[in-house]
mmCIF file of C-alpha atoms and ligand atoms in Angstrom:
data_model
loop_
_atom_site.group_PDB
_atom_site.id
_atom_site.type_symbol
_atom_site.label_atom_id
_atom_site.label_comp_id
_atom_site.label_asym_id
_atom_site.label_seq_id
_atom_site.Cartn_x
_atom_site.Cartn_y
_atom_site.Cartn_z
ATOM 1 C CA UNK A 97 184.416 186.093 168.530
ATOM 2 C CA UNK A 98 182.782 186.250 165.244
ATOM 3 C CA UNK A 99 183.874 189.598 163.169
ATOM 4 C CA UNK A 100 181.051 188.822 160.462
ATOM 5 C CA UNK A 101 178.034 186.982 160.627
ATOM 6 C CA UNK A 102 175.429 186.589 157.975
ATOM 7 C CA UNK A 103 171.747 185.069 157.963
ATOM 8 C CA UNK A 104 170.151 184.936 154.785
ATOM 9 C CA UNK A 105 171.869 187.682 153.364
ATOM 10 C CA UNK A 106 170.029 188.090 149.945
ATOM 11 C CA UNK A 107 170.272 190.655 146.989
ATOM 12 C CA UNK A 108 167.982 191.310 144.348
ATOM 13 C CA UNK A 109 168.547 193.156 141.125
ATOM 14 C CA UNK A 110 165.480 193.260 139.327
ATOM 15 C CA UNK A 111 164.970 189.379 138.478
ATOM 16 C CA UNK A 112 168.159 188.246 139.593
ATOM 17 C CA UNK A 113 169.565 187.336 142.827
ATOM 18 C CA UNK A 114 172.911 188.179 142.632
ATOM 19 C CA UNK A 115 173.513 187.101 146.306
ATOM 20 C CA UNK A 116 171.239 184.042 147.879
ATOM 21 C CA UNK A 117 170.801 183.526 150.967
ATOM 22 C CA UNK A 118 173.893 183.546 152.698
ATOM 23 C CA UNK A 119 174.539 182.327 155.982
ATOM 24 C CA UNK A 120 178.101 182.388 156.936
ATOM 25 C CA UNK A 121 180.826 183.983 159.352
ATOM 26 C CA UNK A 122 184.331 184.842 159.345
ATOM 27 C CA UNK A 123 186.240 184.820 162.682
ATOM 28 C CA UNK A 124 187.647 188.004 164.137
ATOM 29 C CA UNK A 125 191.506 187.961 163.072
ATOM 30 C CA UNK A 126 191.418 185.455 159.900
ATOM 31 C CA UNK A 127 192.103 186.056 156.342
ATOM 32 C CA UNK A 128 188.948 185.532 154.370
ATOM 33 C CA UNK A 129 189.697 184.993 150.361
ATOM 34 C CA UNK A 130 186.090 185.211 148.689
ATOM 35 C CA UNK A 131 186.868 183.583 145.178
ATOM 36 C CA UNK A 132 184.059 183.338 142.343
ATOM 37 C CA UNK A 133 184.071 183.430 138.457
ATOM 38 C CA UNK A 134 183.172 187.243 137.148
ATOM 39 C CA UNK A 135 179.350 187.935 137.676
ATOM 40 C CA UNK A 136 178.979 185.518 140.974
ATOM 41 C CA UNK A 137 178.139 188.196 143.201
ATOM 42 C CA UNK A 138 181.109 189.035 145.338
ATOM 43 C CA UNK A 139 181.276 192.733 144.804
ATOM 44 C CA UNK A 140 177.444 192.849 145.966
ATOM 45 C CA UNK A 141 178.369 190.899 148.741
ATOM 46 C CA UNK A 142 181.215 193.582 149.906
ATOM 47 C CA UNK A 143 178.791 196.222 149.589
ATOM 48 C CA UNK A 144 176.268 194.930 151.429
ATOM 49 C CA UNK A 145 179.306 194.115 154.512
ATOM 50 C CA UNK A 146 180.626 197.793 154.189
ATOM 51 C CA UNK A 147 176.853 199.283 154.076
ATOM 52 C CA UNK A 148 176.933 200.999 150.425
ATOM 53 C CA UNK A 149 173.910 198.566 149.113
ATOM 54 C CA UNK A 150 170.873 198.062 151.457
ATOM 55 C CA UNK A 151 170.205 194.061 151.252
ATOM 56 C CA UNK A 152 166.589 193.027 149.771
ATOM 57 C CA UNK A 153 165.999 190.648 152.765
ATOM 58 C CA UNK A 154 168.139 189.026 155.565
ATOM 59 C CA UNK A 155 170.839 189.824 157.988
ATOM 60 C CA UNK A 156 174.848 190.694 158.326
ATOM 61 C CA UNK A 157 176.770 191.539 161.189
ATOM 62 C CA UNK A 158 180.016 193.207 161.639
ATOM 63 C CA UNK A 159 181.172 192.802 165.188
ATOM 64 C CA UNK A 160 177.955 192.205 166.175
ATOM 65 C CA UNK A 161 175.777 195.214 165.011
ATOM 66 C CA UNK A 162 173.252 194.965 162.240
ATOM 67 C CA UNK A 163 174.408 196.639 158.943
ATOM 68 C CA UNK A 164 171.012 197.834 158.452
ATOM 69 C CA UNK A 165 170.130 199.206 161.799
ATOM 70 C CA UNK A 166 173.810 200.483 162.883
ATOM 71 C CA UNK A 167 175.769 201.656 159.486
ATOM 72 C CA UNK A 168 177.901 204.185 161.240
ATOM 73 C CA UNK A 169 179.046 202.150 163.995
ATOM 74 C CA UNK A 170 180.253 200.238 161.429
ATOM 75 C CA UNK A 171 181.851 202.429 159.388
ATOM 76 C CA UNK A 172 184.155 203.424 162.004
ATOM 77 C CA UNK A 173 184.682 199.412 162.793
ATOM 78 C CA UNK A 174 186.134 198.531 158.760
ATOM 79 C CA UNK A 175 188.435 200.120 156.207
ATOM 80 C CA UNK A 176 187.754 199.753 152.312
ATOM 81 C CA UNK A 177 190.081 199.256 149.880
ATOM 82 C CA UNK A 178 187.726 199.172 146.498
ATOM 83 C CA UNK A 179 188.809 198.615 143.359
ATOM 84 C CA UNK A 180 187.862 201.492 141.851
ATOM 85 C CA UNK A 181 190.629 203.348 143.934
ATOM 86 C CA UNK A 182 189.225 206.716 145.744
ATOM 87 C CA UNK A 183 193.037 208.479 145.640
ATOM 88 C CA UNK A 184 192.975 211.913 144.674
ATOM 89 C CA UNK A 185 195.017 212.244 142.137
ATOM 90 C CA UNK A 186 196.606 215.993 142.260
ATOM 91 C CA UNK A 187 197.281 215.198 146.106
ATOM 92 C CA UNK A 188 200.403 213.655 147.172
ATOM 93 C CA UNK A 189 200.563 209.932 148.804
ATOM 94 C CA UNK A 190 200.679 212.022 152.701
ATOM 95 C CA UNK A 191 197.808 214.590 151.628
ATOM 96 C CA UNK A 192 195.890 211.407 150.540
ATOM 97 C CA UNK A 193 196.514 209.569 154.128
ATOM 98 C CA UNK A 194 196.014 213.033 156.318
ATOM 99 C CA UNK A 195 192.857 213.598 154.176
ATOM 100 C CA UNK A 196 191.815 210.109 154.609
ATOM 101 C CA UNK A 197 192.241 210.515 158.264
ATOM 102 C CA UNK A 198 190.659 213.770 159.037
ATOM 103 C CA UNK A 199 186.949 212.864 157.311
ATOM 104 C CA UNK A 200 187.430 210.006 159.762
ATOM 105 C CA UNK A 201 187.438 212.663 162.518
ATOM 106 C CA UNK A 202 191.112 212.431 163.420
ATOM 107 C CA UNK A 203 192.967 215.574 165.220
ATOM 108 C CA UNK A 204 195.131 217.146 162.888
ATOM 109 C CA UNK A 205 197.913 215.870 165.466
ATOM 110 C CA UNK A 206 196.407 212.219 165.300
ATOM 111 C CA UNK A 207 196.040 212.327 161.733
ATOM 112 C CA UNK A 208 199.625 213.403 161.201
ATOM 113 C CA UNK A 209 200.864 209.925 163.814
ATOM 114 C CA UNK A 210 198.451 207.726 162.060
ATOM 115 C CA UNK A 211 199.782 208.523 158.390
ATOM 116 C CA UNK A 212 203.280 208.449 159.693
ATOM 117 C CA UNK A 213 202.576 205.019 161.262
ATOM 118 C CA UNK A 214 200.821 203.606 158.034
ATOM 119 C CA UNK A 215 203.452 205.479 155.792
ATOM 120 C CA UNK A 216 206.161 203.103 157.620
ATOM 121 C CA UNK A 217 203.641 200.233 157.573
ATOM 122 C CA UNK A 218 203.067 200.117 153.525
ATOM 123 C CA UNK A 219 206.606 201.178 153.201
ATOM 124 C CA UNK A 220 205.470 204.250 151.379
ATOM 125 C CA UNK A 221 208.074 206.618 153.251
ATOM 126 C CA UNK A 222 210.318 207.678 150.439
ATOM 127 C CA UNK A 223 207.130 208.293 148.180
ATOM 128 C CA UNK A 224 205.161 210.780 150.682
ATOM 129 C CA UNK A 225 205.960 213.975 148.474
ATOM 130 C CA UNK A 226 204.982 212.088 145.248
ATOM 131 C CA UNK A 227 201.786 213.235 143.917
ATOM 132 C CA UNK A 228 199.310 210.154 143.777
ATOM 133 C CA UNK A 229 199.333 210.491 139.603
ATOM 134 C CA UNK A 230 202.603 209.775 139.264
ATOM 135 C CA UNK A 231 202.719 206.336 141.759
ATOM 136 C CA UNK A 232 203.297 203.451 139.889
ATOM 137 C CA UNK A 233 200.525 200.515 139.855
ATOM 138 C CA UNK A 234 201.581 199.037 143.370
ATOM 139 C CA UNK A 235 202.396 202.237 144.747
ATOM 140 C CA UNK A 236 198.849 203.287 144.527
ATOM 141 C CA UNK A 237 197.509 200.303 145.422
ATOM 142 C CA UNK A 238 199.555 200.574 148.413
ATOM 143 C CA UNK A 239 198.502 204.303 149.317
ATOM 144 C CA UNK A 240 194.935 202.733 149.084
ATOM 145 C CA UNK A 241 195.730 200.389 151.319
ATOM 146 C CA UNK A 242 197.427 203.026 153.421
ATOM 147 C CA UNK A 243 193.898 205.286 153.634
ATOM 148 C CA UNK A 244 192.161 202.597 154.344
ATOM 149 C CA UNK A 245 194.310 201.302 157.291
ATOM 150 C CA UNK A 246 194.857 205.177 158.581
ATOM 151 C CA UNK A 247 191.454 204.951 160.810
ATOM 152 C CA UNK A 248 192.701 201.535 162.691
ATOM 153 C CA UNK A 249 190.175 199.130 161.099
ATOM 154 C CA UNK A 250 188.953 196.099 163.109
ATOM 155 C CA UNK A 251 187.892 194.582 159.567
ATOM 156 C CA UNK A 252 189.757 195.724 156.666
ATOM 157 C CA UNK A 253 188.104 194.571 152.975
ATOM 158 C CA UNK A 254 190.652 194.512 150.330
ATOM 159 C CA UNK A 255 188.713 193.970 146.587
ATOM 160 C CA UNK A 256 191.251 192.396 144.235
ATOM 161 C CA UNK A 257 194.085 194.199 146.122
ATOM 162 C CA UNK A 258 196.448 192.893 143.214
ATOM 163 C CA UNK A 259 194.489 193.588 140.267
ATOM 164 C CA UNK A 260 196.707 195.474 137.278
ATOM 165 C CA UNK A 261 199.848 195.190 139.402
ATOM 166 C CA UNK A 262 202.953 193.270 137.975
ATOM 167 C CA UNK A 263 204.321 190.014 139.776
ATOM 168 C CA UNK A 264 207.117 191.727 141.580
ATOM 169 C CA UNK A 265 204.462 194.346 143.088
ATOM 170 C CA UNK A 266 202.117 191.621 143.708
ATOM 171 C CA UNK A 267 204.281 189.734 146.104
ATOM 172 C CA UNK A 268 205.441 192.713 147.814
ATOM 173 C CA UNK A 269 201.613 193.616 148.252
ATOM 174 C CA UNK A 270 201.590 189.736 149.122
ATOM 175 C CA UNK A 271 204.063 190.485 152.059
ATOM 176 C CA UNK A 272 202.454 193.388 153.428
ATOM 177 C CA UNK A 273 199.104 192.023 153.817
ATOM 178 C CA UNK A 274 200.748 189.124 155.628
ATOM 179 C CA UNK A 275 202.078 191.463 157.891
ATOM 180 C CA UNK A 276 198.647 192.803 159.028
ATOM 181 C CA UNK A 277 197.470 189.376 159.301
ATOM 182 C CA UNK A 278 195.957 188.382 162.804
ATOM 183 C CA UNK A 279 196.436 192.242 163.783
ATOM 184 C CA UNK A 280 192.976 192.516 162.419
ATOM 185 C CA UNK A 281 190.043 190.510 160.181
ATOM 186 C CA UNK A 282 190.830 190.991 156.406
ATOM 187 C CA UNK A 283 188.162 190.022 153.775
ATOM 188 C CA UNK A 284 189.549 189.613 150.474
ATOM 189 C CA UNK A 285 188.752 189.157 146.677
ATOM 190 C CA UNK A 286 190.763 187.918 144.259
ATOM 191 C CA UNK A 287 190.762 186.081 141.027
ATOM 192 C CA UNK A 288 194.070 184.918 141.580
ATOM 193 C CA UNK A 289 194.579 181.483 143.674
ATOM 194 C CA UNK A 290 197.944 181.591 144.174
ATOM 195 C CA UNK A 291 197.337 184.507 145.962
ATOM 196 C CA UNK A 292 194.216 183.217 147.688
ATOM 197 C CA UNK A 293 196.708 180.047 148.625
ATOM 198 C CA UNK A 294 198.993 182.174 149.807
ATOM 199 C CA UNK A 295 197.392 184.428 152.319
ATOM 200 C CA UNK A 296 193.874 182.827 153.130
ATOM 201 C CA UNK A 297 193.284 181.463 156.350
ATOM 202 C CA UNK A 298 189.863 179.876 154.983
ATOM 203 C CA UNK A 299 188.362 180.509 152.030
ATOM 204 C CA UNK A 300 184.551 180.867 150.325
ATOM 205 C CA UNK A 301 183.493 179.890 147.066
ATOM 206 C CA UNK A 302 180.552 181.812 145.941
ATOM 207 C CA UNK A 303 178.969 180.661 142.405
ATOM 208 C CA UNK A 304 175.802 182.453 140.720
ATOM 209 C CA UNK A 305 174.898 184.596 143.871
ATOM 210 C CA UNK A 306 175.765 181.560 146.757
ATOM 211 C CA UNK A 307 178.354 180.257 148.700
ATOM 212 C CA UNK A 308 178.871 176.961 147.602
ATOM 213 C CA UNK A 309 181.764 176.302 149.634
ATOM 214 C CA UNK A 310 184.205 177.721 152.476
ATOM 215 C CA UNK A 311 187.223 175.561 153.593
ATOM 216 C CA UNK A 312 190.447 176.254 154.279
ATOM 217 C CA UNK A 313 193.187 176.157 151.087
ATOM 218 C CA UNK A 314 194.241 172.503 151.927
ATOM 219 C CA UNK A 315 191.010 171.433 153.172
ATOM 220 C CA UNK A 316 189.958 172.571 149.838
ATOM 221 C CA UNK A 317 192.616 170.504 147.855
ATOM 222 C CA UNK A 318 192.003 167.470 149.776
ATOM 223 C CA UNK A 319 188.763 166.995 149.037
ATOM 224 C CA UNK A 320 189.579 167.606 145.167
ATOM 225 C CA UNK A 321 192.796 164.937 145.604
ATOM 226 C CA UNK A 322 195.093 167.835 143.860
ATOM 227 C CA UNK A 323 197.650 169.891 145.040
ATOM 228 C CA UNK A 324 196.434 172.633 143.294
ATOM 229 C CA UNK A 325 193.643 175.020 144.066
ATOM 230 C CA UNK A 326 193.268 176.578 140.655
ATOM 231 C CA UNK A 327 192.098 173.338 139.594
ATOM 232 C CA UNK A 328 189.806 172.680 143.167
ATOM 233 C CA UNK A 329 188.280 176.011 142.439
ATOM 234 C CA UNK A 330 187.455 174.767 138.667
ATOM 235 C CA UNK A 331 186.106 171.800 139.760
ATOM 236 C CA UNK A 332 183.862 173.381 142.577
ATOM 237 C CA UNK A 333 182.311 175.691 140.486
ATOM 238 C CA UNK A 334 181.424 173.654 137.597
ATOM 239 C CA UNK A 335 180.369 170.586 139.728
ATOM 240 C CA UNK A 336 178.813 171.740 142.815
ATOM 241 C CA UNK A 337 175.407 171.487 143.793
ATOM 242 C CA UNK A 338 173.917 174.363 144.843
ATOM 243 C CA UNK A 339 172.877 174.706 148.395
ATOM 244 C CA UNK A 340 168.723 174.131 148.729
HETATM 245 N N1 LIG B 116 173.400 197.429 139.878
HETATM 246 C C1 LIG B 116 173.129 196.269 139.302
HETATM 247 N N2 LIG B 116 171.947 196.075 138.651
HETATM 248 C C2 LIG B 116 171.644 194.901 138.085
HETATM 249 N N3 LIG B 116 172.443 193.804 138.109
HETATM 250 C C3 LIG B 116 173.631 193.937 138.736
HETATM 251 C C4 LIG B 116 174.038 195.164 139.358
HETATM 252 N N4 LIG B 116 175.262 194.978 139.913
HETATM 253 C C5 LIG B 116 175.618 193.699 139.642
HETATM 254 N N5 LIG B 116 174.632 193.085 138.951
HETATM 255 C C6 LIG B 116 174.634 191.675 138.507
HETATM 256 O O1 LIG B 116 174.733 190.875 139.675
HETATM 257 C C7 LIG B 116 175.594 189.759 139.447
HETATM 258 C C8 LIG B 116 176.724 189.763 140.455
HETATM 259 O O2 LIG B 116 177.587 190.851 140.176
HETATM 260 P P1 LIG B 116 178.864 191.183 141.074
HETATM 261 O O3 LIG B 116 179.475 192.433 140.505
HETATM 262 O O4 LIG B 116 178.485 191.189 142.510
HETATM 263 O O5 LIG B 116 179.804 189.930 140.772
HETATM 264 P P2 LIG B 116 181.364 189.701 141.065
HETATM 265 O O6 LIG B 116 181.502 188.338 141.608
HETATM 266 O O7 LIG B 116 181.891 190.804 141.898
HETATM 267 O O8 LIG B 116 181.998 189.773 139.612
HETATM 268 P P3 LIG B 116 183.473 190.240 139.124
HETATM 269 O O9 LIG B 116 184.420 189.152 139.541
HETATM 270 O O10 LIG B 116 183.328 190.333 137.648
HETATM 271 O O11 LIG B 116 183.789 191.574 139.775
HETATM 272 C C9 LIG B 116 176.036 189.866 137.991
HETATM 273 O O12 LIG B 116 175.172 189.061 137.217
HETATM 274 C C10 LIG B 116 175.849 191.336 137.662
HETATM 275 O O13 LIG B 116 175.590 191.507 136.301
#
């Protein structure tokens, strides 16, 4: 079953379409990485799929139902972890997740078995107490992570999950997104391809507002001839013709 579906997705900011007609899909379970130079329009994109910016024309799906027509549905369907972290920052890491789970309707006893499962699931257990200002880089990406997983997502959207964090914390953040993978669809950004090599089941290119390809990391390296997808990537984006 398809998870995500566009048709003709389009977004217009003043003069410039900063997404262009996108028609695309992404399969319910796999590990999207959407990869783009800064400015190519992935952030609208995410927006548009979690229903924070209205699209100037076209269509998107999530699990079938129109982003336009059914926006809470879908809320309750995906989990956001933005890059511009919402963590309150005088709460601890549990207060964050219970929080997290109550606006999302939980029972207080619900709440309380959700954040204790995603507390053991981010490995976050021995910082519950810990007020959110003084987690490290990783640790708050992680409790971000952690509220977004605490409603059971079917699509979780993870926006430069790594961003700021230091290698060590990156491939532990590396490891636990691998263990959610196939439990439920995870869209991704990153600017990093080892990281998009690592994790992605397929991924999308998007340059100047369109998708200019979506393959999956070796398919992607074959048809450069190099084992390397930093230097696929480079090539894509400065050689590819746009789609007419
Ligand atoms: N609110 C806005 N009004 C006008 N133009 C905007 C607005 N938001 C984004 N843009 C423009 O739309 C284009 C796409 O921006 P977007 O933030 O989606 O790119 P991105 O791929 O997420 O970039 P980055 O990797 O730097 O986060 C850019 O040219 C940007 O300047």
């Amino acid at each position: 079953m398809k998870a995500i579906e566009t048709l003709d997705l389009t977004k217009q900011y003043a003069t410039h379409k900063a997404v262009n007609q996108l028609n695309f899909s992404i399969r319910e379970g796999e590990l999207f990485a959407l990869l783009g130079l800064n400015g190519a329009g992935k952030t609208t994109l995410i927006n548009m799929l979690t229903t924070i910016l209205a699209p100037t024309s076209g269509e998107a799906t999530i699990h079938h139902l129109s982003i336009q027509k059914k926006p809470q549905q879908i809320k309750s369907l995906i989990g956001v972890s933005p890059q511009e972290s919402a963590v309150a920052p005088h709460l601890t890491v549990e207060e964050n997740i219970l929080l997290m789970a109550t606006i999302y309707g939980a029972s207080k006893l619900e709440a309380k078995k959700q954040c204790k499962h995603t507390l053991l699931q981010l490995n976050l257990q021995n910082e519950k107490t810990k007020k959110a200002k003084h987690l490290s880089g990783g640790m708050m990406r992680r409790l971000s992570i952690s509220m977004a997983l605490v409603t059971k997502p079917n699509v979780l959207f993870l926006d430069e999950p790594t961003v700021g964090v230091d290698v060590v914390a990156r491939r532990e953040l590396w490891n636990v997104i691998k263990e959610l993978k196939g439990s439920m669809t995870i869209v991704l950004t990153t600017h990093h391809m080892e990281e998009a090599d690592a994790l992605a089941d397929r991924i999308g290119i998007m340059s100047n507002g369109f998708l200019i390809k979506t393959g999956t990391p070796a398919d992607l390296k074959k048809q450069k001839h190099t084992d390397s997808l930093e230097d696929a990537f480079v090539s894509f984006v400065q050689t590819e013709e746009v789609p007419s």
